[in-house]
Amino acid sequence: MQPLHPDAIKMLVVHCSDTPDDEQLRAIDIQHMHLGFGWDGIGYHYVIGRDGRCEAGRPEFWQGAHVRGVNDVSLGVCLIGRTNFTTAQMHRLELLLRDWTARYPQARVVGHRDATQTDKTCPNFDAAAWWQTRITARMTPVAGSAEMLAKPEDGAALETESLFGESLEVLDRHNGYLRVRLATDGYEGWVKALSLTPASDTDKGHEHRLIIAPAVVVSAAPDVKSRCLLKLSLGARIMITDEQGEWLTIALPTGGSGYLPACACAQLSPDDDYVGVAETFAGVAYHYGGRSHDGLDCSALVQLSLQAAGIACPRNSGDQERWARTAGTIIDASTLERGDLLFWPGHVAICQSGQMMLHPNAHHHAVTSERIDGALPRLANATGSPVTAIRLM
Ligand SMILES: [Zn+2]
């Protein structure tokens, strides 16, 4: 077999097996077929079965045998079937192409029939046009959250996290990462392509709700003893397809359903006590850039707990202070009440009362409740600035 250098890959070619749609072929069947042609084995890099299972064929660093004349500049994937490809298949194809286009950004997606001068009709649909409709689709994390990094590389600094069900607009792709903008607050960062999945576009008519609980388990059945599918935290957004007693059925972006207790997303209003939501995070780990129950920073706690009460605010503490100066009024730090916000350069805390404040912080490495009179001198010293106290209106 001939080697294939990543930089040489200019085309990502979609094929079909052109076998009856009710025939469940696997990669091993294609292997036998292509050995029968006298080839070195399966000619495709991947095969996607009728059930959406994606099986590896040739490694991506070996030239395939799938389009005469362009095997030295292309990768090939084969959909099993002829004309009616299944939803699971098309979903898996989209995930593969998102991964490929993120790793080979110089390559374009084409159907076999468009890849070269041919009278073939493979894959029997306009793959390039279909991909154009998918590439503009919004994305969402596959799991409870997805890290948004400063650079498209492993180990880069954490900018923020996007949560399950939050919508991400794709701006760029590089090195297996997508540059995305989070619809919730406009924050941007690089996310591993494989940690995202297309946001469902079949959600019209279904109710969306926000998770208000600090953390909740999504289970495989409406039963507390059933298997955990994933964990969601405050601020995740779910699409409800059914409601039975205390259990909500939600649609998972990767297909299928999960179940969670309805109390995890009880509605709050701006008049409700957002501080009570923030207080459910006491003891959670401090994590700079974090925005979930696995760990979060000072401004994430402010943003998520205000959001739970229906109040949208920016992501970082500097933007939050500018926003709060407009949305509220500066007050004297001797007149603090529950719900007031305390700002320093690069830090924010939530007043639980005139005496106590709550904040994820690097001093205690956790979300801590402490006396305001003890914390003010320490924070003024650490940040080099006196506190600005703001009451939201
Ligand atoms: Zn083909």
CSV table of C-alpha atoms and ligand atoms in Angstrom, one decimal:
chain,number,residue,atom,x,y,z
A,1,MET,CA,0.0,0.0,0.0
A,2,GLN,CA,1.1,3.6,-0.7
A,3,PRO,CA,1.4,6.0,2.2
A,4,LEU,CA,-0.9,9.1,2.3
A,5,HIS,CA,0.5,12.2,3.9
A,6,PRO,CA,-2.1,14.3,5.9
A,7,ASP,CA,-1.1,17.5,4.0
A,8,ALA,CA,-1.9,15.7,0.7
A,9,ILE,CA,-5.5,15.1,1.5
A,10,LYS,CA,-7.6,17.5,-0.6
A,11,MET,CA,-10.9,15.5,-0.9
A,12,LEU,CA,-13.1,13.6,1.5
A,13,VAL,CA,-15.2,11.3,-0.7
A,14,VAL,CA,-18.6,9.9,0.2
A,15,HIS,CA,-19.5,6.6,-1.4
A,16,CYS,CA,-22.3,4.1,-1.1
A,17,SER,CA,-22.0,0.3,-1.4
A,18,ASP,CA,-24.8,0.3,-4.0
A,19,THR,CA,-26.3,-2.8,-2.3
A,20,PRO,CA,-30.0,-3.3,-1.5
A,21,ASP,CA,-31.1,-1.0,1.3
A,22,ASP,CA,-32.3,-4.0,3.4
A,23,GLU,CA,-28.9,-5.7,3.3
A,24,GLN,CA,-26.8,-5.2,6.5
A,25,LEU,CA,-23.3,-5.4,5.2
A,26,ARG,CA,-20.2,-4.8,7.4
A,27,ALA,CA,-16.6,-3.7,6.7
A,28,ILE,CA,-15.6,-7.4,6.6
A,29,ASP,CA,-18.0,-8.0,3.7
A,30,ILE,CA,-16.5,-5.1,1.8
A,31,GLN,CA,-13.1,-6.5,2.6
A,32,HIS,CA,-14.0,-9.9,1.0
A,33,MET,CA,-15.5,-8.0,-2.0
A,34,HIS,CA,-12.4,-5.9,-2.6
A,35,LEU,CA,-10.0,-8.9,-2.0
A,36,GLY,CA,-12.0,-10.6,-4.7
A,37,PHE,CA,-11.1,-7.6,-7.1
A,38,GLY,CA,-7.5,-8.5,-6.5
A,39,TRP,CA,-6.9,-5.4,-4.3
A,40,ASP,CA,-4.9,-5.2,-1.1
A,41,GLY,CA,-8.1,-5.4,0.9
A,42,ILE,CA,-10.9,-2.9,1.6
A,43,GLY,CA,-10.5,0.2,-0.4
A,44,TYR,CA,-12.4,2.6,1.9
A,45,HIS,CA,-11.1,4.3,5.1
A,46,TYR,CA,-14.4,3.9,6.8
A,47,VAL,CA,-17.7,2.0,6.4
A,48,ILE,CA,-20.9,3.1,8.0
A,49,GLY,CA,-23.5,0.4,8.5
A,50,ARG,CA,-27.3,0.8,8.3
A,51,ASP,CA,-27.4,1.0,12.1
A,52,GLY,CA,-25.0,3.9,12.1
A,53,ARG,CA,-22.0,1.9,13.3
A,54,CYS,CA,-18.8,3.2,11.8
A,55,GLU,CA,-16.1,0.6,11.1
A,56,ALA,CA,-12.5,1.4,10.2
A,57,GLY,CA,-11.1,0.2,6.8
A,58,ARG,CA,-7.7,1.4,5.7
A,59,PRO,CA,-5.8,3.6,8.1
A,60,GLU,CA,-5.9,7.3,7.1
A,61,PHE,CA,-2.1,7.2,6.4
A,62,TRP,CA,-2.5,4.7,3.6
A,63,GLN,CA,-3.9,5.5,0.2
A,64,GLY,CA,-7.3,4.1,-0.3
A,65,ALA,CA,-8.7,2.4,-3.5
A,66,HIS,CA,-12.0,4.2,-4.0
A,67,VAL,CA,-11.7,6.8,-6.7
A,68,ARG,CA,-9.5,6.1,-9.7
A,69,GLY,CA,-7.0,9.0,-10.2
A,70,VAL,CA,-7.5,10.7,-6.9
A,71,ASN,CA,-6.6,8.0,-4.3
A,72,ASP,CA,-3.4,9.8,-3.6
A,73,VAL,CA,-5.2,13.0,-2.5
A,74,SER,CA,-8.3,11.7,-0.8
A,75,LEU,CA,-10.0,9.7,2.0
A,76,GLY,CA,-13.1,7.6,1.3
A,77,VAL,CA,-16.1,6.6,3.4
A,78,CYS,CA,-18.8,4.2,2.3
A,79,LEU,CA,-22.4,4.2,3.3
A,80,ILE,CA,-24.0,0.7,3.2
A,81,GLY,CA,-27.1,0.9,1.0
A,82,ARG,CA,-28.3,2.3,-2.3
A,83,THR,CA,-30.8,5.2,-2.0
A,84,ASN,CA,-32.5,5.4,1.4
A,85,PHE,CA,-29.8,5.9,3.9
A,86,THR,CA,-30.9,5.8,7.6
A,87,THR,CA,-30.9,8.7,10.0
A,88,ALA,CA,-28.3,6.9,12.1
A,89,GLN,CA,-26.1,6.5,9.1
A,90,MET,CA,-26.3,10.2,8.0
A,91,HIS,CA,-25.7,11.3,11.6
A,92,ARG,CA,-22.6,9.2,11.9
A,93,LEU,CA,-21.4,10.4,8.5
A,94,GLU,CA,-21.8,14.0,9.7
A,95,LEU,CA,-19.7,13.2,12.8
A,96,LEU,CA,-17.0,11.6,10.7
A,97,LEU,CA,-16.9,14.5,8.3
A,98,ARG,CA,-16.8,17.0,11.1
A,99,ASP,CA,-13.8,15.2,12.5
A,100,TRP,CA,-12.1,14.9,9.1
A,101,THR,CA,-12.7,18.5,8.1
A,102,ALA,CA,-11.4,19.7,11.5
A,103,ARG,CA,-8.2,17.6,11.0
A,104,TYR,CA,-7.9,18.2,7.2
A,105,PRO,CA,-9.2,21.8,6.8
A,106,GLN,CA,-7.7,22.0,3.3
A,107,ALA,CA,-10.0,19.2,2.1
A,108,ARG,CA,-13.5,19.5,0.6
A,109,VAL,CA,-16.3,17.1,0.9
A,110,VAL,CA,-17.6,15.6,-2.3
A,111,GLY,CA,-19.5,12.6,-3.6
A,112,HIS,CA,-17.7,10.0,-5.6
A,113,ARG,CA,-19.6,11.2,-8.7
A,114,ASP,CA,-18.1,14.7,-8.2
A,115,ALA,CA,-14.6,13.6,-7.4
A,116,THR,CA,-13.5,12.8,-10.9
A,117,GLN,CA,-14.8,12.5,-14.5
A,118,THR,CA,-17.1,9.5,-14.2
A,119,ASP,CA,-20.4,8.2,-15.3
A,120,LYS,CA,-21.0,6.7,-11.8
A,121,THR,CA,-23.9,8.1,-9.7
A,122,CYS,CA,-22.3,7.0,-6.4
A,123,PRO,CA,-23.4,7.8,-3.6
A,124,ASN,CA,-26.7,8.5,-5.3
A,125,PHE,CA,-27.3,11.8,-3.6
A,126,ASP,CA,-25.6,15.2,-3.8
A,127,ALA,CA,-23.1,14.8,-0.9
A,128,ALA,CA,-21.4,18.2,-1.4
A,129,ALA,CA,-24.8,20.0,-1.2
A,130,TRP,CA,-25.9,18.0,1.8
A,131,TRP,CA,-22.6,18.8,3.6
A,132,GLN,CA,-23.1,22.5,2.9
A,133,THR,CA,-26.5,22.4,4.8
A,134,ARG,CA,-24.8,20.5,7.7
A,135,ILE,CA,-21.6,22.6,8.0
A,136,THR,CA,-23.6,25.7,9.0
A,137,ALA,CA,-25.6,23.7,11.6
A,138,ARG,CA,-25.1,24.7,15.2
A,139,MET,CA,-23.3,22.3,17.6
A,140,THR,CA,-23.8,21.3,21.2
A,141,PRO,CA,-21.6,19.3,23.6
A,142,VAL,CA,-22.1,15.5,23.4
A,143,ALA,CA,-21.5,15.2,27.2
A,144,GLY,CA,-22.5,17.4,30.1
A,145,SER,CA,-19.9,20.1,29.1
A,146,ALA,CA,-17.2,20.7,26.6
A,147,GLU,CA,-14.0,22.7,27.3
A,148,MET,CA,-13.5,25.8,25.2
A,149,LEU,CA,-9.7,26.5,25.0
A,150,ALA,CA,-7.6,29.5,24.1
A,151,LYS,CA,-5.8,27.6,21.3
A,152,PRO,CA,-6.5,24.6,19.1
A,153,GLU,CA,-4.1,22.3,20.9
A,154,ASP,CA,-4.2,19.8,23.8
A,155,GLY,CA,-3.2,21.5,27.1
A,156,ALA,CA,-4.1,25.0,26.0
A,157,ALA,CA,-5.6,27.3,28.7
A,158,LEU,CA,-9.3,26.9,29.5
A,159,GLU,CA,-11.3,30.0,28.4
A,160,THR,CA,-14.7,28.7,29.5
A,161,GLU,CA,-17.0,25.7,29.2
A,162,SER,CA,-20.1,25.2,27.1
A,163,LEU,CA,-22.8,23.1,28.7
A,164,PHE,CA,-25.1,20.4,27.4
A,165,GLY,CA,-27.8,21.8,25.1
A,166,GLU,CA,-26.1,25.2,24.7
A,167,SER,CA,-25.8,26.3,21.1
A,168,LEU,CA,-22.4,26.8,19.5
A,169,GLU,CA,-21.8,28.6,16.2
A,170,VAL,CA,-18.8,27.2,14.3
A,171,LEU,CA,-16.4,30.0,13.2
A,172,ASP,CA,-13.2,28.1,12.1
A,173,ARG,CA,-11.6,24.7,12.2
A,174,HIS,CA,-8.0,23.6,12.8
A,175,ASN,CA,-6.0,20.6,14.1
A,176,GLY,CA,-9.1,18.6,15.1
A,177,TYR,CA,-10.6,21.6,16.9
A,178,LEU,CA,-13.5,23.9,16.0
A,179,ARG,CA,-13.5,27.6,16.9
A,180,VAL,CA,-17.0,28.2,18.3
A,181,ARG,CA,-19.0,31.1,19.7
A,182,LEU,CA,-21.3,30.2,22.6
A,183,ALA,CA,-24.8,31.6,22.0
A,184,THR,CA,-25.5,32.1,25.7
A,185,ASP,CA,-22.9,34.8,26.2
A,186,GLY,CA,-20.9,35.3,23.0
A,187,TYR,CA,-17.7,33.8,24.4
A,188,GLU,CA,-15.4,32.1,21.9
A,189,GLY,CA,-12.9,29.3,22.1
A,190,TRP,CA,-11.5,26.1,20.5
A,191,VAL,CA,-13.4,22.9,21.2
A,192,LYS,CA,-12.3,19.4,20.2
A,193,ALA,CA,-14.5,18.5,17.2
A,194,LEU,CA,-15.2,15.0,18.7
A,195,SER,CA,-16.7,16.5,21.9
A,196,LEU,CA,-19.5,18.3,19.9
A,197,THR,CA,-22.5,17.0,18.0
A,198,PRO,CA,-24.9,18.8,15.7
A,199,ALA,CA,-27.7,20.5,17.8
A,200,SER,CA,-31.0,18.8,16.9
A,201,ASP,CA,-32.9,20.6,14.2
A,202,THR,CA,-36.0,18.5,14.8
A,203,ASP,CA,-36.7,20.4,18.1
A,204,LYS,CA,-39.6,22.5,16.8
A,205,GLY,CA,-42.7,22.1,19.0
A,206,HIS,CA,-40.7,20.6,22.0
A,207,GLU,CA,-40.4,22.5,25.2
A,208,HIS,CA,-36.9,23.6,26.3
A,209,ARG,CA,-36.0,24.0,29.9
A,210,LEU,CA,-32.9,25.1,31.9
A,211,ILE,CA,-31.4,22.9,34.6
A,212,ILE,CA,-31.7,24.7,37.9
A,213,ALA,CA,-30.3,21.9,40.2
A,214,PRO,CA,-26.6,22.1,40.9
A,215,ALA,CA,-26.2,18.7,39.2
A,216,VAL,CA,-28.5,16.0,38.0
A,217,VAL,CA,-28.1,12.5,36.6
A,218,VAL,CA,-29.8,11.7,33.2
A,219,SER,CA,-30.7,8.0,33.4
A,220,ALA,CA,-31.5,5.3,30.9
A,221,ALA,CA,-34.9,4.7,32.3
A,222,PRO,CA,-37.4,6.6,34.6
A,223,ASP,CA,-36.0,4.8,37.6
A,224,VAL,CA,-33.4,6.1,40.1
A,225,LYS,CA,-31.7,2.7,40.0
A,226,SER,CA,-31.2,2.7,36.3
A,227,ARG,CA,-27.9,3.4,34.5
A,228,CYS,CA,-26.5,6.9,34.4
A,229,LEU,CA,-26.2,8.2,30.8
A,230,LEU,CA,-24.7,11.5,31.6
A,231,LYS,CA,-24.6,14.2,34.3
A,232,LEU,CA,-25.8,17.7,33.7
A,233,SER,CA,-25.2,20.8,35.8
A,234,LEU,CA,-26.8,24.2,36.4
A,235,GLY,CA,-27.4,26.0,33.1
A,236,ALA,CA,-27.6,22.9,30.9
A,237,ARG,CA,-30.6,23.1,28.4
A,238,ILE,CA,-32.8,20.2,27.8
A,239,MET,CA,-35.5,19.5,25.2
A,240,ILE,CA,-38.4,17.7,26.7
A,241,THR,CA,-40.3,15.1,24.6
A,242,ASP,CA,-42.5,13.7,27.3
A,243,GLU,CA,-43.5,14.1,30.9
A,244,GLN,CA,-44.7,11.3,33.1
A,245,GLY,CA,-45.3,12.1,36.8
A,246,GLU,CA,-42.0,13.3,38.3
A,247,TRP,CA,-39.9,12.1,35.2
A,248,LEU,CA,-39.1,14.1,32.2
A,249,THR,CA,-38.1,12.4,28.9
A,250,ILE,CA,-35.4,14.4,27.1
A,251,ALA,CA,-33.9,14.0,23.6
A,252,LEU,CA,-30.2,13.2,23.5
A,253,PRO,CA,-28.3,15.0,20.7
A,254,THR,CA,-26.7,11.6,19.7
A,255,GLY,CA,-30.1,10.0,19.4
A,256,GLY,CA,-32.3,8.2,21.9
A,257,SER,CA,-33.8,9.4,25.1
A,258,GLY,CA,-32.8,10.0,28.7
A,259,TYR,CA,-34.8,10.6,31.9
A,260,LEU,CA,-34.4,13.1,34.7
A,261,PRO,CA,-36.5,14.3,37.6
A,262,ALA,CA,-38.7,17.3,36.8
A,263,CYS,CA,-37.6,19.1,40.0
A,264,ALA,CA,-34.2,19.6,38.4
A,265,CYS,CA,-35.6,22.3,36.2
A,266,ALA,CA,-38.2,24.1,38.3
A,267,GLN,CA,-38.7,27.5,36.9
A,268,LEU,CA,-37.5,30.6,38.7
A,269,SER,CA,-38.3,34.3,38.0
A,270,PRO,CA,-36.2,37.4,38.4
A,271,ASP,CA,-38.0,38.0,41.7
A,272,ASP,CA,-36.8,34.7,43.1
A,273,ASP,CA,-33.7,34.4,45.2
A,274,TYR,CA,-30.8,33.7,42.8
A,275,VAL,CA,-28.4,33.6,45.8
A,276,GLY,CA,-30.2,30.4,46.9
A,277,VAL,CA,-29.2,28.8,43.6
A,278,ALA,CA,-25.6,30.0,44.0
A,279,GLU,CA,-25.5,28.5,47.6
A,280,THR,CA,-26.2,25.0,46.2
A,281,PHE,CA,-22.6,25.2,44.9
A,282,ALA,CA,-20.9,25.6,48.3
A,283,GLY,CA,-17.9,23.3,48.5
A,284,VAL,CA,-17.6,22.7,44.7
A,285,ALA,CA,-14.1,22.9,43.4
A,286,TYR,CA,-12.6,26.2,42.1
A,287,HIS,CA,-11.6,25.8,38.5
A,288,TYR,CA,-10.4,28.9,36.5
A,289,GLY,CA,-12.5,28.9,33.3
A,290,GLY,CA,-14.8,26.2,34.6
A,291,ARG,CA,-18.5,26.6,34.3
A,292,SER,CA,-20.0,23.4,35.6
A,293,HIS,CA,-20.6,21.5,38.9
A,294,ASP,CA,-17.2,19.8,38.2
A,295,GLY,CA,-15.5,23.1,39.0
A,296,LEU,CA,-16.1,26.7,38.2
A,297,ASP,CA,-14.8,30.2,38.6
A,298,CYS,CA,-16.2,33.3,40.4
A,299,SER,CA,-17.9,34.9,37.4
A,300,ALA,CA,-19.4,31.5,36.2
A,301,LEU,CA,-21.2,31.1,39.5
A,302,VAL,CA,-22.6,34.7,39.2
A,303,GLN,CA,-23.6,34.1,35.5
A,304,LEU,CA,-25.2,30.7,36.1
A,305,SER,CA,-27.2,31.5,39.2
A,306,LEU,CA,-28.5,34.8,37.7
A,307,GLN,CA,-29.4,32.9,34.6
A,308,ALA,CA,-31.4,30.5,36.7
A,309,ALA,CA,-33.6,33.4,37.7
A,310,GLY,CA,-34.0,34.6,34.1
A,311,ILE,CA,-31.3,37.3,34.2
A,312,ALA,CA,-28.7,37.1,31.4
A,313,CYS,CA,-25.3,38.5,32.2
A,314,PRO,CA,-21.8,38.4,30.6
A,315,ARG,CA,-19.2,35.6,31.3
A,316,ASN,CA,-16.2,37.3,32.9
A,317,SER,CA,-16.1,39.5,36.0
A,318,GLY,CA,-14.8,42.6,34.2
A,319,ASP,CA,-17.8,42.5,31.7
A,320,GLN,CA,-20.1,41.7,34.6
A,321,GLU,CA,-19.0,44.8,36.5
A,322,ARG,CA,-19.7,47.0,33.5
A,323,TRP,CA,-23.0,45.3,33.0
A,324,ALA,CA,-24.0,45.6,36.7
A,325,ARG,CA,-23.1,49.3,36.8
A,326,THR,CA,-25.8,49.8,34.1
A,327,ALA,CA,-28.3,47.2,35.3
A,328,GLY,CA,-27.9,48.3,39.0
A,329,THR,CA,-26.4,51.0,41.2
A,330,ILE,CA,-23.2,51.3,43.1
A,331,ILE,CA,-23.9,51.2,46.9
A,332,ASP,CA,-21.8,51.8,50.0
A,333,ALA,CA,-20.1,48.6,51.2
A,334,SER,CA,-21.5,49.3,54.7
A,335,THR,CA,-25.1,48.8,53.5
A,336,LEU,CA,-24.8,45.4,51.9
A,337,GLU,CA,-27.8,43.0,51.5
A,338,ARG,CA,-28.4,39.5,50.2
A,339,GLY,CA,-28.0,39.5,46.4
A,340,ASP,CA,-25.6,42.4,46.1
A,341,LEU,CA,-22.5,41.8,44.0
A,342,LEU,CA,-18.9,42.7,45.1
A,343,PHE,CA,-16.3,43.4,42.4
A,344,TRP,CA,-12.6,43.6,42.4
A,345,PRO,CA,-10.4,43.6,39.3
A,346,GLY,CA,-10.7,40.0,38.0
A,347,HIS,CA,-12.9,38.8,40.9
A,348,VAL,CA,-16.6,38.9,41.9
A,349,ALA,CA,-18.5,37.6,45.0
A,350,ILE,CA,-22.1,37.3,45.9
A,351,CYS,CA,-23.5,38.7,49.1
A,352,GLN,CA,-25.5,36.2,51.1
A,353,SER,CA,-26.3,38.8,53.8
A,354,GLY,CA,-24.8,42.0,55.1
A,355,GLN,CA,-22.1,39.9,56.8
A,356,MET,CA,-21.5,36.8,54.6
A,357,MET,CA,-20.4,36.4,51.0
A,358,LEU,CA,-20.1,33.4,48.6
A,359,HIS,CA,-17.5,33.0,45.9
A,360,PRO,CA,-15.5,30.4,44.1
A,361,ASN,CA,-11.9,31.5,44.8
A,362,ALA,CA,-8.3,30.6,44.3
A,363,HIS,CA,-7.5,31.3,48.0
A,364,HIS,CA,-9.7,28.4,49.3
A,365,HIS,CA,-9.7,26.5,46.0
A,366,ALA,CA,-13.4,26.0,46.4
A,367,VAL,CA,-16.8,27.8,46.5
A,368,THR,CA,-16.6,29.3,49.9
A,369,SER,CA,-19.0,31.2,52.2
A,370,GLU,CA,-17.0,33.6,54.5
A,371,ARG,CA,-17.4,36.7,56.5
A,372,ILE,CA,-17.2,39.9,54.4
A,373,ASP,CA,-15.2,41.9,57.0
A,374,GLY,CA,-12.5,39.2,56.9
A,375,ALA,CA,-12.4,38.8,53.1
A,376,LEU,CA,-12.4,42.5,52.1
A,377,PRO,CA,-8.9,43.4,53.4
A,378,ARG,CA,-7.5,40.1,51.9
A,379,LEU,CA,-9.0,40.7,48.5
A,380,ALA,CA,-8.1,44.4,48.4
A,381,ASN,CA,-4.6,43.3,49.1
A,382,ALA,CA,-4.6,40.5,46.5
A,383,THR,CA,-6.2,42.6,43.7
A,384,GLY,CA,-4.6,46.0,44.7
A,385,SER,CA,-8.1,47.6,44.6
A,386,PRO,CA,-10.9,48.4,47.0
A,387,VAL,CA,-14.2,46.7,46.5
A,388,THR,CA,-17.0,48.0,44.3
A,389,ALA,CA,-20.4,47.0,45.7
A,390,ILE,CA,-23.4,47.0,43.3
A,391,ARG,CA,-27.1,46.3,43.9
A,392,LEU,CA,-29.0,44.9,40.9
A,393,MET,CA,-32.3,46.5,40.3
B,1,ZN,ZN,-18.2,5.2,-5.0
